[in-house]
Short mmCIF file of C-alpha atoms and ligand atoms in Angstrom, two decimals:
data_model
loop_
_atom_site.label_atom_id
_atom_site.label_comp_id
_atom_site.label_asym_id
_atom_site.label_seq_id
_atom_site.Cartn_x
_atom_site.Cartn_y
_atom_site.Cartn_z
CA UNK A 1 -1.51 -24.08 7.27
CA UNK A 2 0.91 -21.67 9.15
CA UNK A 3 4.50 -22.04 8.31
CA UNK A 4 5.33 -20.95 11.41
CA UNK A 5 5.17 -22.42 15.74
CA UNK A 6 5.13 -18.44 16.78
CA UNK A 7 2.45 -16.49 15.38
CA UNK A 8 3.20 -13.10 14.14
CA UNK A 9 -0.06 -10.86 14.90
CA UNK A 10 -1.39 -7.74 13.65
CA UNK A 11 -2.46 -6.11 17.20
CA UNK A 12 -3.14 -2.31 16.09
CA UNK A 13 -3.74 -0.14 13.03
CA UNK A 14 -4.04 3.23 12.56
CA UNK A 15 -3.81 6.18 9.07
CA UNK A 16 -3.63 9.97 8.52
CA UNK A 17 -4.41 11.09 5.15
CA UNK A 18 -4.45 15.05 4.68
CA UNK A 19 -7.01 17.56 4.75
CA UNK A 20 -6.52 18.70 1.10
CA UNK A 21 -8.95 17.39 -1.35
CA UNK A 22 -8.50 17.05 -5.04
CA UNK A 23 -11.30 16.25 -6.72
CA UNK A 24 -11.90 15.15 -10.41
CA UNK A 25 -13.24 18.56 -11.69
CA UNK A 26 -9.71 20.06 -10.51
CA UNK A 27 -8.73 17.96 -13.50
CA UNK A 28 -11.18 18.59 -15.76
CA UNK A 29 -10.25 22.28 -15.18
CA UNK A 30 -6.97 22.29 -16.99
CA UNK A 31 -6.17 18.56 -18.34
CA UNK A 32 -7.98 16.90 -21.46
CA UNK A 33 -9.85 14.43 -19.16
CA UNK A 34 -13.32 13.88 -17.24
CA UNK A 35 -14.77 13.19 -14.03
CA UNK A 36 -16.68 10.61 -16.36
CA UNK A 37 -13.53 8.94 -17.99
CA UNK A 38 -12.00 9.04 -14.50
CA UNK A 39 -14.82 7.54 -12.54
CA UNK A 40 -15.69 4.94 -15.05
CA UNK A 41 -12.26 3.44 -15.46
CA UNK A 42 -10.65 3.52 -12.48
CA UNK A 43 -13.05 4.18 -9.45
CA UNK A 44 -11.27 7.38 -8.43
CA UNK A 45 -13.59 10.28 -7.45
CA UNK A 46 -10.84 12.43 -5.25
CA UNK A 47 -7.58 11.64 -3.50
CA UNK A 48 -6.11 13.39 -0.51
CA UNK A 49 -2.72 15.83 -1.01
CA UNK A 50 -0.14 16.69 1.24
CA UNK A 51 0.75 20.44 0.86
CA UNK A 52 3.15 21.10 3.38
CA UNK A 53 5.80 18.68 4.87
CA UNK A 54 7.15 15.21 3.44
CA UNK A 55 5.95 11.71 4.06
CA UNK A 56 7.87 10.87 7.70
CA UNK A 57 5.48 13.58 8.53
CA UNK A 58 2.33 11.19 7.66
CA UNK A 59 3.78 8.59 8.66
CA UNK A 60 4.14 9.77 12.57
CA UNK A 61 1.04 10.62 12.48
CA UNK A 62 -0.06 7.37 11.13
CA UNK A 63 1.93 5.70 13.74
CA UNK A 64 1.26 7.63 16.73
CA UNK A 65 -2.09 6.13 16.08
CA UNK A 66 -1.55 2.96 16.13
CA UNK A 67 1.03 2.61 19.29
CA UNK A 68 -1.97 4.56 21.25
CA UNK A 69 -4.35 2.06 20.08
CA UNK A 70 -2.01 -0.59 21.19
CA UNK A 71 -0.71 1.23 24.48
CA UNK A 72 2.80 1.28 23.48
CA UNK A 73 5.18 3.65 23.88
CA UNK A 74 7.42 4.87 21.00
CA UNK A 75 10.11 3.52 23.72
CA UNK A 76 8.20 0.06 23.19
CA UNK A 77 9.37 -0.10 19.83
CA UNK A 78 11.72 -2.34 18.71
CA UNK A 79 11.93 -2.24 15.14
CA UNK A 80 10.74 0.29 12.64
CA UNK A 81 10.23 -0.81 8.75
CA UNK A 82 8.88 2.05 6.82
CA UNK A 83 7.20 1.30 3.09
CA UNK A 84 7.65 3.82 0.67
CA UNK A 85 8.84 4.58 -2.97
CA UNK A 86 8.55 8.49 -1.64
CA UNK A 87 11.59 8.68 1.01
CA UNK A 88 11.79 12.35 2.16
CA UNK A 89 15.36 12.34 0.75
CA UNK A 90 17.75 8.99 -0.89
CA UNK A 91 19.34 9.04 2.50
CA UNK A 92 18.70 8.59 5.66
CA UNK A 93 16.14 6.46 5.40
CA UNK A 94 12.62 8.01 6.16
CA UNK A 95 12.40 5.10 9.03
CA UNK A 96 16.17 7.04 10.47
CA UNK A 97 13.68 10.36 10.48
CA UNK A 98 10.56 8.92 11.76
CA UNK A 99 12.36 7.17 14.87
CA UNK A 100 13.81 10.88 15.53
CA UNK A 101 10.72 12.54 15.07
CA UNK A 102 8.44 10.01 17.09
CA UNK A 103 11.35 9.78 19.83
CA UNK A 104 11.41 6.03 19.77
CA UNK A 105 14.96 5.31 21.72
CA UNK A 106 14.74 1.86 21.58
CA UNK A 107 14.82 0.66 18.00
CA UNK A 108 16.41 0.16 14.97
CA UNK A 109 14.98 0.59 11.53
CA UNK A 110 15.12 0.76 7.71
CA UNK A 111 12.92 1.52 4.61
CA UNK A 112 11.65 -1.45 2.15
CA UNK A 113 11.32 -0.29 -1.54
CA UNK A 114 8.78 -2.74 -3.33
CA UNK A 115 6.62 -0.14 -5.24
CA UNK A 116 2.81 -0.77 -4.71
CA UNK A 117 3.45 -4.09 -3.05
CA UNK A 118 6.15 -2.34 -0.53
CA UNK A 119 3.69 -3.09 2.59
CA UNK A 120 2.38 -6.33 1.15
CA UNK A 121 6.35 -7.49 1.68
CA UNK A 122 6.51 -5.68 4.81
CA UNK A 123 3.99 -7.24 6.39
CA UNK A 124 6.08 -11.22 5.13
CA UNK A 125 9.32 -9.17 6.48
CA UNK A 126 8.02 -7.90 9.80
CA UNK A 127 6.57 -11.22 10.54
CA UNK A 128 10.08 -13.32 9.98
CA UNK A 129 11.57 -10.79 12.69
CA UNK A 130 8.96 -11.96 15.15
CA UNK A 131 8.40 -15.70 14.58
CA UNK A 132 11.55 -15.95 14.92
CA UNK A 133 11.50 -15.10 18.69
CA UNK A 134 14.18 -12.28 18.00
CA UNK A 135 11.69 -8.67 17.84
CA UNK A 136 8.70 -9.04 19.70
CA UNK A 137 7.33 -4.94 19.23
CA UNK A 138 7.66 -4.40 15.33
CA UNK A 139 6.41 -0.90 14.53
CA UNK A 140 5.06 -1.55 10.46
CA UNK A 141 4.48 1.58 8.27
CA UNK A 142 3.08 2.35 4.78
CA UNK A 143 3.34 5.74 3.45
CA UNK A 144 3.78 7.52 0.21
CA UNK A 145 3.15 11.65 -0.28
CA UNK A 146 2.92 10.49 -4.52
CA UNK A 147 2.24 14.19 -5.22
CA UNK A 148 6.20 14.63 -4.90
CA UNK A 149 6.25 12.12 -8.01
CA UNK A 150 2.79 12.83 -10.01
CA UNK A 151 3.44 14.52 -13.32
CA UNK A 152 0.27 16.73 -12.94
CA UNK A 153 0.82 17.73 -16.74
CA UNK A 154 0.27 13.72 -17.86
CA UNK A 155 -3.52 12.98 -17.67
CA UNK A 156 -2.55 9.11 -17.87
CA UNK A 157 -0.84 9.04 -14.17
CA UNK A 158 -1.56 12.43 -12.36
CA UNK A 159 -5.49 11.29 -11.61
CA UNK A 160 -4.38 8.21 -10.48
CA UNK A 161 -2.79 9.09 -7.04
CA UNK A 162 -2.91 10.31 -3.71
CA UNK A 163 -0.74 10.89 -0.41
CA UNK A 164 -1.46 9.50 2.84
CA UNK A 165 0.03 6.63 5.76
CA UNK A 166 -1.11 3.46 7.26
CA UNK A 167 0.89 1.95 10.29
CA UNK A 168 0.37 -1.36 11.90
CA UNK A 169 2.05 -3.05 15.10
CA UNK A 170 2.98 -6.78 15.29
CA UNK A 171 4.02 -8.99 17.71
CA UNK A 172 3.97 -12.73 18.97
CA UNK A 173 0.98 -14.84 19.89
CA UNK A 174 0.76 -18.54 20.21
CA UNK A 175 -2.71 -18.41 19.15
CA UNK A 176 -3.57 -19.85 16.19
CA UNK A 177 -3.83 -15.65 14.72
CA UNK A 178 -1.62 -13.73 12.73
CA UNK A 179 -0.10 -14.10 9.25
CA UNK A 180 -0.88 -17.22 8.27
CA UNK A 181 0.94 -17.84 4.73
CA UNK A 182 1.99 -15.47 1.95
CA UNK A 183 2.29 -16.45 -1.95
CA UNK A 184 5.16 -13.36 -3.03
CA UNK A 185 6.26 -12.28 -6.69
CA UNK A 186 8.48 -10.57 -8.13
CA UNK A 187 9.08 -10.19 -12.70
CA UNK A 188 11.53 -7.44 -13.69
CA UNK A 189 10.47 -7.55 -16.81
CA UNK A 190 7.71 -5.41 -15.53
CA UNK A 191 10.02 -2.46 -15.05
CA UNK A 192 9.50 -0.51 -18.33
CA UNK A 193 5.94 -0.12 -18.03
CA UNK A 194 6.11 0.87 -14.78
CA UNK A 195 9.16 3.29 -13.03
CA UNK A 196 11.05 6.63 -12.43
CA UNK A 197 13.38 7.13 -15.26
CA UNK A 198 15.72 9.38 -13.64
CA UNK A 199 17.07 10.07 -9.87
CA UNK A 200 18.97 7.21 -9.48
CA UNK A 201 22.58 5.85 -10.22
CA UNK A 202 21.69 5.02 -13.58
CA UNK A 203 20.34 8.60 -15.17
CA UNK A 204 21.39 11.00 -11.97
CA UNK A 205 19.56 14.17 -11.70
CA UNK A 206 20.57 17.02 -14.78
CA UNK A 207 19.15 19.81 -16.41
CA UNK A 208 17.98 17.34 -19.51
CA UNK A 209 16.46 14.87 -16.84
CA UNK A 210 14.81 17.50 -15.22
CA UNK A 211 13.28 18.84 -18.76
CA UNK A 212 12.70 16.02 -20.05
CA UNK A 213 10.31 15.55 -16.76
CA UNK A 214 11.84 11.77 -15.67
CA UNK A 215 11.87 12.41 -12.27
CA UNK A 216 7.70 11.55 -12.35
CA UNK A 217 5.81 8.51 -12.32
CA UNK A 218 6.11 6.79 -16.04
CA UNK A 219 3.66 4.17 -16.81
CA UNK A 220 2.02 2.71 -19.64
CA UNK A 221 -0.98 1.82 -18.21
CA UNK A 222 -2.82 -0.88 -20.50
CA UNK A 223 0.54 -3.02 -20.06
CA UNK A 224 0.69 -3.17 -16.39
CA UNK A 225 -3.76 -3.21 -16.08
CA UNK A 226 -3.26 -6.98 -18.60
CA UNK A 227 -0.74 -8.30 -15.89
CA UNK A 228 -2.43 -6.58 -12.21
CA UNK A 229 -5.69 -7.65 -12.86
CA UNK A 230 -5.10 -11.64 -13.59
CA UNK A 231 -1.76 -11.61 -11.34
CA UNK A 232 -3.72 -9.76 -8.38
CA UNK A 233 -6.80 -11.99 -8.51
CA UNK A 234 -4.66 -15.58 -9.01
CA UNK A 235 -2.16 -14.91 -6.23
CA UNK A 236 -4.90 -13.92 -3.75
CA UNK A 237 -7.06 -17.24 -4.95
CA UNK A 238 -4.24 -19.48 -5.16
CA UNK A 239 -3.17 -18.30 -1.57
CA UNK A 240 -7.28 -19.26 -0.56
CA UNK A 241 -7.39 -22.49 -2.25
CA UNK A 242 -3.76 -23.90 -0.62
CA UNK A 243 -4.89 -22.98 2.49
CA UNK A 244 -8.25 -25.52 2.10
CA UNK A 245 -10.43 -22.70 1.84
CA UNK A 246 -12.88 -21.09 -0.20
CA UNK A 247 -14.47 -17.07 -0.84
CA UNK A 248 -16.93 -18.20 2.28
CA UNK A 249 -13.99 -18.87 4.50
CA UNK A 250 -12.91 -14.87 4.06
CA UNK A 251 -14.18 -12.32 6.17
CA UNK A 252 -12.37 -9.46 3.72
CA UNK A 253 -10.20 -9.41 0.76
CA UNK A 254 -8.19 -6.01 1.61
CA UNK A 255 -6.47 -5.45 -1.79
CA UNK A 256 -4.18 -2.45 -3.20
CA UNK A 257 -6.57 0.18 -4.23
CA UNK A 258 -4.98 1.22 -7.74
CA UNK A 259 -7.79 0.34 -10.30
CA UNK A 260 -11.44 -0.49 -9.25
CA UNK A 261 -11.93 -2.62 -11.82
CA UNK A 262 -8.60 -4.93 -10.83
CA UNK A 263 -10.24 -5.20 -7.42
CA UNK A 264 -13.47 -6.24 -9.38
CA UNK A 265 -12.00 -9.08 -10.98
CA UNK A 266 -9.91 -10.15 -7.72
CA UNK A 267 -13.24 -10.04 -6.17
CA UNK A 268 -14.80 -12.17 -8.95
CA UNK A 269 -11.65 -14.79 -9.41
CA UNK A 270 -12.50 -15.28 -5.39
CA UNK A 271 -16.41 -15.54 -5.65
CA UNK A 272 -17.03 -13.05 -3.24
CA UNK A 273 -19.49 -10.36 -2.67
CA UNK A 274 -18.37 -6.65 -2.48
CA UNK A 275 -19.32 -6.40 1.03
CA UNK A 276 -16.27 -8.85 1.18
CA UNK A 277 -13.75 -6.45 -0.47
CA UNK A 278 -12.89 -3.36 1.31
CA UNK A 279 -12.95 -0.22 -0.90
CA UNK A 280 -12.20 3.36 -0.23
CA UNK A 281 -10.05 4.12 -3.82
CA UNK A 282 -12.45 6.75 -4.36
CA UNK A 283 -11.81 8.64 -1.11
CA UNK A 284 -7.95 8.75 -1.37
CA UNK A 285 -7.29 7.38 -5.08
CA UNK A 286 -3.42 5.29 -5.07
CA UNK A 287 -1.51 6.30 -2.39
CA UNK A 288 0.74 3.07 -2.95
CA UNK A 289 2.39 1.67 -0.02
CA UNK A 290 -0.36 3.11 2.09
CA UNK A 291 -3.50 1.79 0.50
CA UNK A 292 -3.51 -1.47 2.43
CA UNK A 293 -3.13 -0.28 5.94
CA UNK A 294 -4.87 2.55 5.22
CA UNK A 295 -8.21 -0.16 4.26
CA UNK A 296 -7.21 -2.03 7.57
CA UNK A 297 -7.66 1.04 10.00
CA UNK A 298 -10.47 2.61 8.43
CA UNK A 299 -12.16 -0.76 8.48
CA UNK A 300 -11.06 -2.00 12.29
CA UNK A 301 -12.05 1.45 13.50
CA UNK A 302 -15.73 1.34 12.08
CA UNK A 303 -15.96 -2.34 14.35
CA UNK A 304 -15.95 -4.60 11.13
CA UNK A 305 -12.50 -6.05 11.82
CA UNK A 306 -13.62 -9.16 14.86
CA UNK A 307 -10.92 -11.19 16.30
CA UNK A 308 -10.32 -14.62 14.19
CA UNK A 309 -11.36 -13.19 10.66
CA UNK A 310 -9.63 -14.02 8.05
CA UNK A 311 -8.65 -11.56 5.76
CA UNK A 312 -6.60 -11.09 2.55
CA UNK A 313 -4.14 -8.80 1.67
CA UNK A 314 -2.99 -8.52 -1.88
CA UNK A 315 -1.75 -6.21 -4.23
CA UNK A 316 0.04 -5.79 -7.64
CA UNK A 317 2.84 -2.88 -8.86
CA UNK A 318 5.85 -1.70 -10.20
CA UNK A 319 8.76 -4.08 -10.30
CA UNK A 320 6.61 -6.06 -11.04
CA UNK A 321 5.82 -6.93 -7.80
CA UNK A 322 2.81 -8.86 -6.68
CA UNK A 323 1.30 -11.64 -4.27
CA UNK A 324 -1.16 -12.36 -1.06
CA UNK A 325 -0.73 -12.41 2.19
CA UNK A 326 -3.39 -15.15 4.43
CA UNK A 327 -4.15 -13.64 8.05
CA UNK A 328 -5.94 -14.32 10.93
CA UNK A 329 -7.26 -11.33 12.81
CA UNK A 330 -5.56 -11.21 15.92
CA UNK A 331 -7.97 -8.76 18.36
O1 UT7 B 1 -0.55 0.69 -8.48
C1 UT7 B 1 0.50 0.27 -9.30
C2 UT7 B 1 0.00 -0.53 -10.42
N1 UT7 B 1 -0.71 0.29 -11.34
C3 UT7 B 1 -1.87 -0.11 -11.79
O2 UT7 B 1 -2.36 -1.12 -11.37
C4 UT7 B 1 -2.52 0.70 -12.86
C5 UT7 B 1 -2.98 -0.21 -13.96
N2 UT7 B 1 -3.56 0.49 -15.08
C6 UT7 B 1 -4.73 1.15 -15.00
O3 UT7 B 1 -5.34 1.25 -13.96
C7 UT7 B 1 -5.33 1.65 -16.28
O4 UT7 B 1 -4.59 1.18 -17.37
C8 UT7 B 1 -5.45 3.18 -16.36
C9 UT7 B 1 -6.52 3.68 -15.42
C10 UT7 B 1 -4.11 3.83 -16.02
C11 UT7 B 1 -5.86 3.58 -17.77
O5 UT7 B 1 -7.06 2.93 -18.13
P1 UT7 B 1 -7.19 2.15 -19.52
O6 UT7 B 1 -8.58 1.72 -19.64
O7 UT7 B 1 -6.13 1.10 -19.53
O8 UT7 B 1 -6.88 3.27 -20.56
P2 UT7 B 1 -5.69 3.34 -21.62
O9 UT7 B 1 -4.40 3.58 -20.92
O10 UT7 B 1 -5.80 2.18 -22.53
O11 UT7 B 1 -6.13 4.62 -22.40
C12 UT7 B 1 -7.33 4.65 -23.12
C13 UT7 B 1 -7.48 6.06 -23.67
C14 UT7 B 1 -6.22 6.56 -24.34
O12 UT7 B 1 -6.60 7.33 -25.44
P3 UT7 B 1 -6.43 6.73 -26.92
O13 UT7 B 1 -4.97 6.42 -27.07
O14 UT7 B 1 -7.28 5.49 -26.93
O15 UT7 B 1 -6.91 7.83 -27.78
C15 UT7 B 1 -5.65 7.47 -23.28
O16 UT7 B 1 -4.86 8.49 -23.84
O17 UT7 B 1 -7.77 6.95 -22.58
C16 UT7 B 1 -6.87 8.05 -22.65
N3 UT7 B 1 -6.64 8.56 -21.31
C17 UT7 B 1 -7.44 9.47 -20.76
N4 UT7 B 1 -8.54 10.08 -21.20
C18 UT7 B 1 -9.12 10.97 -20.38
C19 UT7 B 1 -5.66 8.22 -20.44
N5 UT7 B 1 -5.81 8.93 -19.31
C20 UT7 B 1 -6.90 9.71 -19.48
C21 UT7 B 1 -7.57 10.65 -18.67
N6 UT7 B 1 -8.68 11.24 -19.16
N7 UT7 B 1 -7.14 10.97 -17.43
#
């Protein structure tokens, strides 16, 4: 049942991803790895880089999208949240340069660090700000240019990821649509299998943490595969199950795209058939806070989105960071 008397609705989606295509065999061409070994265990065939420009650049494109979809103006928008682990700089926030470079006049804004689950807690974070009758145009973004952080000399993280931007509006409805109910997690004991060793206040940027490469992605990837693929699949069928429903009750599970076989066993755990899970990892490979909305547009524009669906989002990362989110498609 829905915490909440106003509704918080999704009402438009839209992506970019770039032109630029890396497929496996660019691997294969200098790295100790396979389009075999990458295929087989984790789904990825290429992923989608971002040569020129950073990710508020994505992300405007991502958005413009999705006000046009919506008919809003940038000057409609209220409130800008942008996801990301892959800020064009520490500060401003990217959502300071994506107001600027949209020419939204109108709003306020910040960026929401939760790794791979940054949009998943977005999404819970955008939708307080509406039910609560105080932001009724809530401008949502997920975007991550991870080739600014892929160690493309470490075969165990450089296949896995991919730039690109997802960006979603939400607003109030007192229909019985929107985001239903969320199940949220976070475990720092998570963080050494999964982080950036060095850029912050704890190991600033020097010459030894710049040769010693810690300003890339450092994961040890069996650790954090043991906890995503049972956390992933229990919070999204524990979220089901407390809401009196069942895998035949859900149009869509719309989960992180990080691992294939993680979205296998989330699909499994919730008895549903892969036309039920929505899948385009090997297309764009992790692009982390974008994967979700990324799933959403690609899925609403090719008319399999209809209006009182209900969907799951869910996704697992660094932090850790975890949980599901229970919607109701809104249009
Ligand atoms: O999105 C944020 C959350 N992140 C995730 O959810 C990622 C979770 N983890 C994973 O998806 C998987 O653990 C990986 C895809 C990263 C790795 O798959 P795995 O089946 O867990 O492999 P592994 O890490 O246990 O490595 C198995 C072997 C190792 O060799 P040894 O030590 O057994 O000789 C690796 O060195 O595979 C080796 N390996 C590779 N071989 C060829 C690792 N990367 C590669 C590679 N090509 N690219």
């Amino acid at each position: 049942m829905s915490a909440y008397k106003l509704h918080a609705a999704i009402t438009s989606v839209g992506h970019y991803v770039p032109p630029d295509v890396l497929d496996n065999a660019f691997f294969e061409s200098y790295l100790d790895t396979t389009d075999e070994w990458i295929r087989s265990r984790t789904g990825i065939v290429e992923r989608r880089i971002l040569k020129q420009g950073a990710t508020s650049d994505m992300a405007v494109l991502a958005a413009k999208q999705a006000l046009e979809r919506r008919g809003w103006t940038p000057d409609d928008v209220e409130l800008i949240i942008c996801c990301t682990v892959t800020p064009d700089m520490m500060f401003p926030s990217t959502a300071c340069l994506i107001q600027e470079k949209l020419g939204a006049k109108n709003c306020w804004g910040y960026d929401l660090v939760a790794a791979c689950s940054s949009f998943l807690f977005g999404v819970e974070t955008a939708a307080q700000f509406v039910t609560s009758g105080r932001y009724k145009r809530v401008l949502l973004i997920g975007a991550d240019k991870m080739s600014s952080i892929a160690d493309y000399q470490d075969r165990n993280t450089c296949v896995l990821f991919g730039d690109g931007a997802g960006a979603i509006t939400i607003e109030p409805t007192e229909e019985e649509t929107g985001i239903l109910d969320s199940y949220l997690r976070v475990d720092g004991t998570g963080a050494p299998f999964l982080h950036m060793k060095a850029g912050g206040s704890l190991r600033p940027a020097s010459h030894e943490t710049v040769n010693n490469r810690w300003h890339f992605v450092y994961q040890e990837g069996k650790q954090v595969f043991k906890r995503a693929v049972v956390d992933m699949a229990e919070s999204a069928a524990h979220l089901v199950e407390r809401n009196g429903m069942t895998g035949k009750d859900i149009a869509f599970l719309v989960p992180h795209q990080a691992n294939l076989r993680i979205i296998d066993a989330a699909r499994e755990r919730m008895g549903l058939s892969p036309e039920q899970v929505m899948i385009n990892i090997q297309k764009y490979g992790n692009t982390t806070s974008a994967t979700i909305p990324i799933c959403l547009s690609e899925w609403w524009a090719d008319g399999k989105l209809k209006k009182g669906d209900h969907i799951v989002l869910s996704s697992f990362g660094a932090g850790y960071t975890w949980g599901a989110i229970l919607v109701k498609w809104a249009y």
